[in-house]
Coordinates of C-alpha atoms in Angstrom, one line a residue:
X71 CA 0.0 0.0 0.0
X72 CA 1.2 3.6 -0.6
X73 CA 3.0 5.4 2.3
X74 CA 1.0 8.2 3.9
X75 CA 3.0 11.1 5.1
X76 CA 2.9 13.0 8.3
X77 CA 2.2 16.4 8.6
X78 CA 5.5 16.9 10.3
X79 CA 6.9 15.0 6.6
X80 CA 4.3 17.8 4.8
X81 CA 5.6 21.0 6.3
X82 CA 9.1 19.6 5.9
X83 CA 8.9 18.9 2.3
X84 CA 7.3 22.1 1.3
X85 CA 10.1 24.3 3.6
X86 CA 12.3 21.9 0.7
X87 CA 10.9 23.1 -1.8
X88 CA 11.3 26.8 -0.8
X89 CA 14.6 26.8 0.3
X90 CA 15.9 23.9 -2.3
X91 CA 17.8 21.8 0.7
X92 CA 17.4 18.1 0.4
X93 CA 14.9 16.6 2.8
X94 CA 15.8 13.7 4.3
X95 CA 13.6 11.4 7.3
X96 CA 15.0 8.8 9.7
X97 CA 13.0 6.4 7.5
X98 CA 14.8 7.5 4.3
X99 CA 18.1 7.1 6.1
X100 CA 20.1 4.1 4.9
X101 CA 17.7 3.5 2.1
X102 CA 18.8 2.4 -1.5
X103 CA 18.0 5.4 -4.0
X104 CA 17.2 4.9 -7.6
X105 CA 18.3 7.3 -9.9
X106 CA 15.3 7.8 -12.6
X107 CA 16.1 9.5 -16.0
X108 CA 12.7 11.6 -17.0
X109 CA 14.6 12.1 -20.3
X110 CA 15.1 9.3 -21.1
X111 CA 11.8 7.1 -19.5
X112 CA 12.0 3.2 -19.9
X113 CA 9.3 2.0 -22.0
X114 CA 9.7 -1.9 -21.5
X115 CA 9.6 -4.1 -18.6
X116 CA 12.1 -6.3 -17.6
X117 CA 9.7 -9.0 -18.6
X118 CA 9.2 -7.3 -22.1
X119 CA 13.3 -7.1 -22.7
X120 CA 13.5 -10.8 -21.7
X121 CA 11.3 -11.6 -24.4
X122 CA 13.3 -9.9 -27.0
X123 CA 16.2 -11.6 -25.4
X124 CA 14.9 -15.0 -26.2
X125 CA 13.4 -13.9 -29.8
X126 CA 17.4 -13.5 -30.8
X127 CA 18.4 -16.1 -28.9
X128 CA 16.7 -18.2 -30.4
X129 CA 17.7 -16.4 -34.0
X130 CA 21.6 -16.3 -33.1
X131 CA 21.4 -20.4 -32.9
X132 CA 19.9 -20.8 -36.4
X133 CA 22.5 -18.4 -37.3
X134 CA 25.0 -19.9 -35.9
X135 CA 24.2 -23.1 -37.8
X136 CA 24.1 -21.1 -41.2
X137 CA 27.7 -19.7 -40.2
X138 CA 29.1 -22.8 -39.4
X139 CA 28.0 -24.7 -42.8
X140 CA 29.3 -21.6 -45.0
X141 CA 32.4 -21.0 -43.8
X142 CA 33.4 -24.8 -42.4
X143 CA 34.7 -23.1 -38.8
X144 CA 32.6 -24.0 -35.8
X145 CA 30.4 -20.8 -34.8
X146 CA 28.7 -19.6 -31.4
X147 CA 26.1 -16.6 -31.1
X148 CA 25.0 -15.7 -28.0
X149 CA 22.7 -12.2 -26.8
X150 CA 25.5 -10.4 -25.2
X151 CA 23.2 -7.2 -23.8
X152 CA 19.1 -5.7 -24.4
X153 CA 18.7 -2.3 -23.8
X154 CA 17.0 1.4 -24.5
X155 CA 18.6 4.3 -25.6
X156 CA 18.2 7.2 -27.4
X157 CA 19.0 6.8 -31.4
X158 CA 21.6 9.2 -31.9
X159 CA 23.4 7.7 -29.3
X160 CA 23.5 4.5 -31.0
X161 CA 24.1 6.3 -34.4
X162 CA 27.3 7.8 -32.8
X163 CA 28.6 4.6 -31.4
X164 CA 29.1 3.1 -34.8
X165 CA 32.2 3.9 -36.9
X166 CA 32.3 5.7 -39.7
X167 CA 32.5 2.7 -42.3
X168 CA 29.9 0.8 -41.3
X169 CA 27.8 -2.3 -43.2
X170 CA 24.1 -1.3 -41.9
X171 CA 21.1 -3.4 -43.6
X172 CA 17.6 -1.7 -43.3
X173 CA 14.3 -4.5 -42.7
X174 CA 11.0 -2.8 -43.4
X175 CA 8.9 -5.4 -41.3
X176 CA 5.0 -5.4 -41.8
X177 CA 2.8 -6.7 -39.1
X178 CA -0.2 -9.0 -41.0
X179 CA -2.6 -6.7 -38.6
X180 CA -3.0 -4.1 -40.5
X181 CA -4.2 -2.1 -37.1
X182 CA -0.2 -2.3 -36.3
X183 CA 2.8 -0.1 -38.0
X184 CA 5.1 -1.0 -40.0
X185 CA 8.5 -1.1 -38.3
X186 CA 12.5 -0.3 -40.0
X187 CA 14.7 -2.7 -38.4
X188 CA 18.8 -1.8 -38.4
X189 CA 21.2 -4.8 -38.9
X190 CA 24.4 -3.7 -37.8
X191 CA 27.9 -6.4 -38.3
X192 CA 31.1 -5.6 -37.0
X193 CA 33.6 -4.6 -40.2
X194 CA 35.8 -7.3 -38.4
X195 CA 33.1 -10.1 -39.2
X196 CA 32.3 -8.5 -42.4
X197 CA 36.1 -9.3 -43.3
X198 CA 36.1 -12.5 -42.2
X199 CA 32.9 -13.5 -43.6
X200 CA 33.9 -12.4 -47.5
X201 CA 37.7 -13.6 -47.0
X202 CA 36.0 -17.3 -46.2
X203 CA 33.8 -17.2 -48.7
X204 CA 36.3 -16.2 -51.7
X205 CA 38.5 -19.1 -50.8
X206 CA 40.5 -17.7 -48.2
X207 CA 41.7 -18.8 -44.7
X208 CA 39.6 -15.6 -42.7
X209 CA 42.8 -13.6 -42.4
X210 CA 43.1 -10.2 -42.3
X211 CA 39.6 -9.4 -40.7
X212 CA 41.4 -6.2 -38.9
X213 CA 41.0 -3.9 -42.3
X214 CA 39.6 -0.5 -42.0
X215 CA 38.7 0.6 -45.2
X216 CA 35.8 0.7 -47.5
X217 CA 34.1 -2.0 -49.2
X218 CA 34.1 -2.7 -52.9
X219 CA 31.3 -3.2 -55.1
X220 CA 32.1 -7.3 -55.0
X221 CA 32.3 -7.6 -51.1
X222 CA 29.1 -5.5 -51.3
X223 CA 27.5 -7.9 -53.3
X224 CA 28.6 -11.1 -51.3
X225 CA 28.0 -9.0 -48.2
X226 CA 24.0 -8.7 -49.5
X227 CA 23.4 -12.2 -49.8
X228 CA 24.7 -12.9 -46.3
X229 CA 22.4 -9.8 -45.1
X230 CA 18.9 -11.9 -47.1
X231 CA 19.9 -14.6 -45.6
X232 CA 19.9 -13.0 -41.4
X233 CA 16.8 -11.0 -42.6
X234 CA 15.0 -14.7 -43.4
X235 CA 16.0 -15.6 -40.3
X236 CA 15.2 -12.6 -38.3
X237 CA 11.8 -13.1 -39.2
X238 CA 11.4 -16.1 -38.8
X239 CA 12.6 -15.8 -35.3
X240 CA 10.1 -12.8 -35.3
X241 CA 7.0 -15.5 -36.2
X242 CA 7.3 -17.4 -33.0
X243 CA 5.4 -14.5 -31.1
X244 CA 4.1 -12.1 -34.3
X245 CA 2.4 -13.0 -37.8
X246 CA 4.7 -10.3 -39.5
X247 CA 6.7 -10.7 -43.2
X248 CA 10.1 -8.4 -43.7
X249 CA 12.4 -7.8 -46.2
X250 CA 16.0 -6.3 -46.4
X251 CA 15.3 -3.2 -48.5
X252 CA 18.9 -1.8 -48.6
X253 CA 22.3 -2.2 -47.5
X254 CA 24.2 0.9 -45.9
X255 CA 27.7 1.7 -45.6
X256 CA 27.6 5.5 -44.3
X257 CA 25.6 5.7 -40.7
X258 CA 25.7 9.1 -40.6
X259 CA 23.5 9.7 -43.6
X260 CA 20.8 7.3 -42.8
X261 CA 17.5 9.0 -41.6
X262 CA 15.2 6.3 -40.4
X263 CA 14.8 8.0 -36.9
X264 CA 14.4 11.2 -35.2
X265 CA 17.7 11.6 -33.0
X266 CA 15.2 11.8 -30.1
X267 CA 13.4 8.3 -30.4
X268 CA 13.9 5.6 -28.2
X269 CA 15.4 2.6 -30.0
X270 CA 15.9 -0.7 -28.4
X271 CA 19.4 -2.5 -29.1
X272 CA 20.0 -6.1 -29.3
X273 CA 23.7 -6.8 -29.3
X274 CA 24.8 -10.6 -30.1
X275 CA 28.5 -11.3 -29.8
X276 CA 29.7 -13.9 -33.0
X277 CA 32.6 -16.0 -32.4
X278 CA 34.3 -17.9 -35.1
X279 CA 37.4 -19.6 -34.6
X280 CA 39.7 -17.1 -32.6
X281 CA 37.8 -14.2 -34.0
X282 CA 35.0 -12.2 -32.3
X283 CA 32.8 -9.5 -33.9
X284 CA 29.1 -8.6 -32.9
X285 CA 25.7 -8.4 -35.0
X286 CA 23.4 -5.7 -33.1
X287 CA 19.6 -5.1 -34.3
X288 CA 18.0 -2.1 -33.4
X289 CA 14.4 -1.8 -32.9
X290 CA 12.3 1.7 -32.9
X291 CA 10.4 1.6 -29.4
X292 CA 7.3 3.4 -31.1
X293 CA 6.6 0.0 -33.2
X294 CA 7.9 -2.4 -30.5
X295 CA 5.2 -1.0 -27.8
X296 CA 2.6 -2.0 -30.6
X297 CA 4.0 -5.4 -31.3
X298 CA 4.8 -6.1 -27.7
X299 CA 0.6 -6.0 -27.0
X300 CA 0.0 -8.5 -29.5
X301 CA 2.7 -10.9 -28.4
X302 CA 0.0 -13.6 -26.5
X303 CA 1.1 -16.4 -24.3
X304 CA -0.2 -18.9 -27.5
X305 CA 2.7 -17.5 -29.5
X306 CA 5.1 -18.1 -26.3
X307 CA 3.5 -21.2 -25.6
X308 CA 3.9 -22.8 -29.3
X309 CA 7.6 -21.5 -29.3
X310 CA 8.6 -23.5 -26.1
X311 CA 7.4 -26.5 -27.1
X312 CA 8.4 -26.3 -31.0
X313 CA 11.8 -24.2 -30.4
X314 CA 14.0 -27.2 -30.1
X315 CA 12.5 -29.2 -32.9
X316 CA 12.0 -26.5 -35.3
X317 CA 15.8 -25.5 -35.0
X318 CA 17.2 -28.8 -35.4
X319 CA 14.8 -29.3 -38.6
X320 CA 16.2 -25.7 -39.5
X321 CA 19.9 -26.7 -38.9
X322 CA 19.3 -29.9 -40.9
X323 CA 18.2 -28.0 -44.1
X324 CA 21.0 -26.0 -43.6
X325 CA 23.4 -28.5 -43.4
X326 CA 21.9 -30.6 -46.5
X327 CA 21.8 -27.0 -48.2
X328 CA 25.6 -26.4 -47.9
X329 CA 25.6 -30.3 -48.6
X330 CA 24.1 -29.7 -52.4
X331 CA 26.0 -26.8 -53.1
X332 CA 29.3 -28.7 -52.5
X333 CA 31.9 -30.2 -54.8
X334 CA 33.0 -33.8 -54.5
X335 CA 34.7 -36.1 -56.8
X336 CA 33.0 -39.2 -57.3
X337 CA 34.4 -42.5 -59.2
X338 CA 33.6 -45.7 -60.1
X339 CA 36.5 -48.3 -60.2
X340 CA 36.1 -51.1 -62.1
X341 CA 39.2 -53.0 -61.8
X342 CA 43.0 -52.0 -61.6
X343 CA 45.7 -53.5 -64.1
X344 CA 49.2 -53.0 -64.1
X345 CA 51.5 -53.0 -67.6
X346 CA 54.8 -51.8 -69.1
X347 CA 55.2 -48.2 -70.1
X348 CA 56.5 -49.3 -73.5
X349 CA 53.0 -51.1 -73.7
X350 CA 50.7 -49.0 -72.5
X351 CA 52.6 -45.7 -75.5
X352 CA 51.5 -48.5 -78.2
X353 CA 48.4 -48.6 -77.0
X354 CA 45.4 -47.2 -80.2
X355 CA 41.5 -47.5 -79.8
X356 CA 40.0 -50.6 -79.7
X357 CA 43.2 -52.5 -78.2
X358 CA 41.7 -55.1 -75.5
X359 CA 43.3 -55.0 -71.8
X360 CA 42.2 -58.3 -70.1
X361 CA 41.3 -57.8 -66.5
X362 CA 40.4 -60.2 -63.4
X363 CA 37.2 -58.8 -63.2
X364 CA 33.9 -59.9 -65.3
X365 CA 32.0 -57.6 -66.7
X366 CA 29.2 -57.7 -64.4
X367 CA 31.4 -57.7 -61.6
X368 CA 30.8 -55.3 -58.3
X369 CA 33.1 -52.4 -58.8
X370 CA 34.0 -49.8 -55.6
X371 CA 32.6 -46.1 -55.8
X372 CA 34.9 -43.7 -54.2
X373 CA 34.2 -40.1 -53.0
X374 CA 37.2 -37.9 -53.2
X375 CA 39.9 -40.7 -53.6
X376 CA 38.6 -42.1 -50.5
X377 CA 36.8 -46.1 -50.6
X378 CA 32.9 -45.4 -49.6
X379 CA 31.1 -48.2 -51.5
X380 CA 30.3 -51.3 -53.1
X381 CA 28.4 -50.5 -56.4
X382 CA 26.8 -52.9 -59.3
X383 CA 27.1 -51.6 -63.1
X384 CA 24.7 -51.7 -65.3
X385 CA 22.8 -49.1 -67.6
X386 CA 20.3 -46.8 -67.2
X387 CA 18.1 -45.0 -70.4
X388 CA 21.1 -46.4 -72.3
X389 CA 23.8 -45.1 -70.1
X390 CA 26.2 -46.9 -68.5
X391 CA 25.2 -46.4 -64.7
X392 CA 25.7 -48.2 -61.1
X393 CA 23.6 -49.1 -58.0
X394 CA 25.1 -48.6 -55.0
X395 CA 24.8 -52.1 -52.9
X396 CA 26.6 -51.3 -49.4
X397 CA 28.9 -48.9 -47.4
X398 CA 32.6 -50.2 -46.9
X399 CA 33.8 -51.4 -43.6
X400 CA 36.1 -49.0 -43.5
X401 CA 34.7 -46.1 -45.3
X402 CA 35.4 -42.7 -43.7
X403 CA 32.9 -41.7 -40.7
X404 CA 31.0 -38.7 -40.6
X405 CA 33.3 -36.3 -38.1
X406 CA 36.2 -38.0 -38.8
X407 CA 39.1 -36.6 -40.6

């Protein structure tokens, strides 16, 4: 219940107020004072910023996954801090050179606003990131220069691909979609926010390998405080007991993703003969080698030079073809070297 004041406490905090002394009572002596910033007034409970905490929690593990099949380097992301500030202190905070992707979300309620999201990556990641990627071994990630049009380019995919999952994350608690609708390099020109509004920053601290950079997303308050109201214990409810299974399924298309898009060497060996050099220059088309083998024989596949399986040839739509029959003994393991 509120605390009623004396008259005694009355007549000696008006005296305060006339003289401009500080007032204190034997009750307030010892007590633990809280200093409140009317300038800058929290909009979000702690509850609220937990929430948003979670939301790219749960997005930094899916992007963590995505990192990790990419670049081939074992990747953590983790929600380093959540808080409120005012925009232009957040604007002046980032360097100069910058790599800053604007996401117009859009609420399917058409009773809420549409929100600009900032995606802001450390130029050390942003190094390391298109080094990898063009073949390299994620050296010289400390560069402070500008980017080129090509990094630009590769740097854009990357930025679709954290927007996807950004939203996604997003869709746990809010039926919104979102799209990346340009990619920044100079902070100090972009104008998505009075210097005045309250923005709330998500900071997310990416290691990979023996390199550390940080991915921060700022939110405008003014939208949030919307999207906070429809954020219902169903949403909450359905994310806790689908999180874990809908990231493994998300972490298994990523991994059969980076699976398709890679480049292995695949042969069939029939049988292996050895003869004279002085034989095998005389050799002309239609000279017959005799092997130890019959022609429908079972021949071994091999996957990069290394034995993975039994195979039997034949022919498919008049093609020479095999089925594979079994896995070797001692085929390589998954994880192994």
């Amino acid at each position: 219940m509120p605390e009623v004041l004396s008259q005694s406490q009355i007549d000696a905090l008006l005296n305060s107020i006339s003289s401009g002394e500080e007032v204190t009572t034997e009750e307030d002596e010892g007590a633990n004072v809280k200093v409140y910033d009317f300038y800058s007034p929290k909009k979000f409970t702690k509850e609220q910023l937990r929430t948003i905490d979670s939301l790219h929690e749960n997005m930094g593990r899916v992007l963590s996954s995505y990192f990790s099949g990419i670049l081939r380097v074992f990747c953590d992301i983790s929600v380093m801090q959540v808080e409120e500030q005012r925009y232009y202190e957040y604007n002046n905070a980032l360097p100069d050179t910058a790599l800053i992707g604007l996401v117009d979300m859009k609420p399917a309620n058409i009773n809420l606003p549409d929100a600009t999201l900032m995606l802001d990556m450390s130029n050390n990641l942003a190094f390391f990131l298109i080094d990898r990627l063009l073949g390299g071994a994620g050296g010289g990630s400390a560069l402070q220069r500008d980017f080129t049009d090509i990094e630009l380019a590769i740097m854009n995919d990357i930025y679709l691909k954290i927007t996807g999952f950004l939203v996604d994350a997003w869709r746990d608690h809010l039926d919104v979609t979102g799209e990346l609708s340009s990619l920044e390099t100079n902070p100090r020109l972009i104008q998505v926010y009075a210097p005045e509004d309250i923005v709330v920053i998500v900071v997310m601290q990416v290691k990979l390998r023996d390199m550390e950079g940080t991915l921060s997303v700022c939110i405008p308050a003014m939208g949030l405080e919307s999207y906070m109201g429809e954020f219902t214990s169903k949403y909450a409810r359905i994310s806790t007991k689908m999180s874990n299974e809908r990231l493994d399924n998300m972490r298994k298309e990523l991994i059969r993703a980076a699976l398709d898009d890679s480049d292995l060497r695949m042969r069939a060996v029939f049988d292996e003969t050895t003869i004279d050099v002085a034989d095998a220059l005389r050799l002309r088309p239609n000279d017959i080698i005799p092997l130890s083998k019959p022609m429908n024989g079972i021949v071994r596949v091999e996957v990069d030079d290394a034995p993975w399986f039994t195979a039997q040839l034949g022919e498919s739509r008049n093609r020479k073809a095999i089925k594979i029959i079994d896995l070797l003994e001692d085929a390589p393991q998954p994880g192994g070297e």
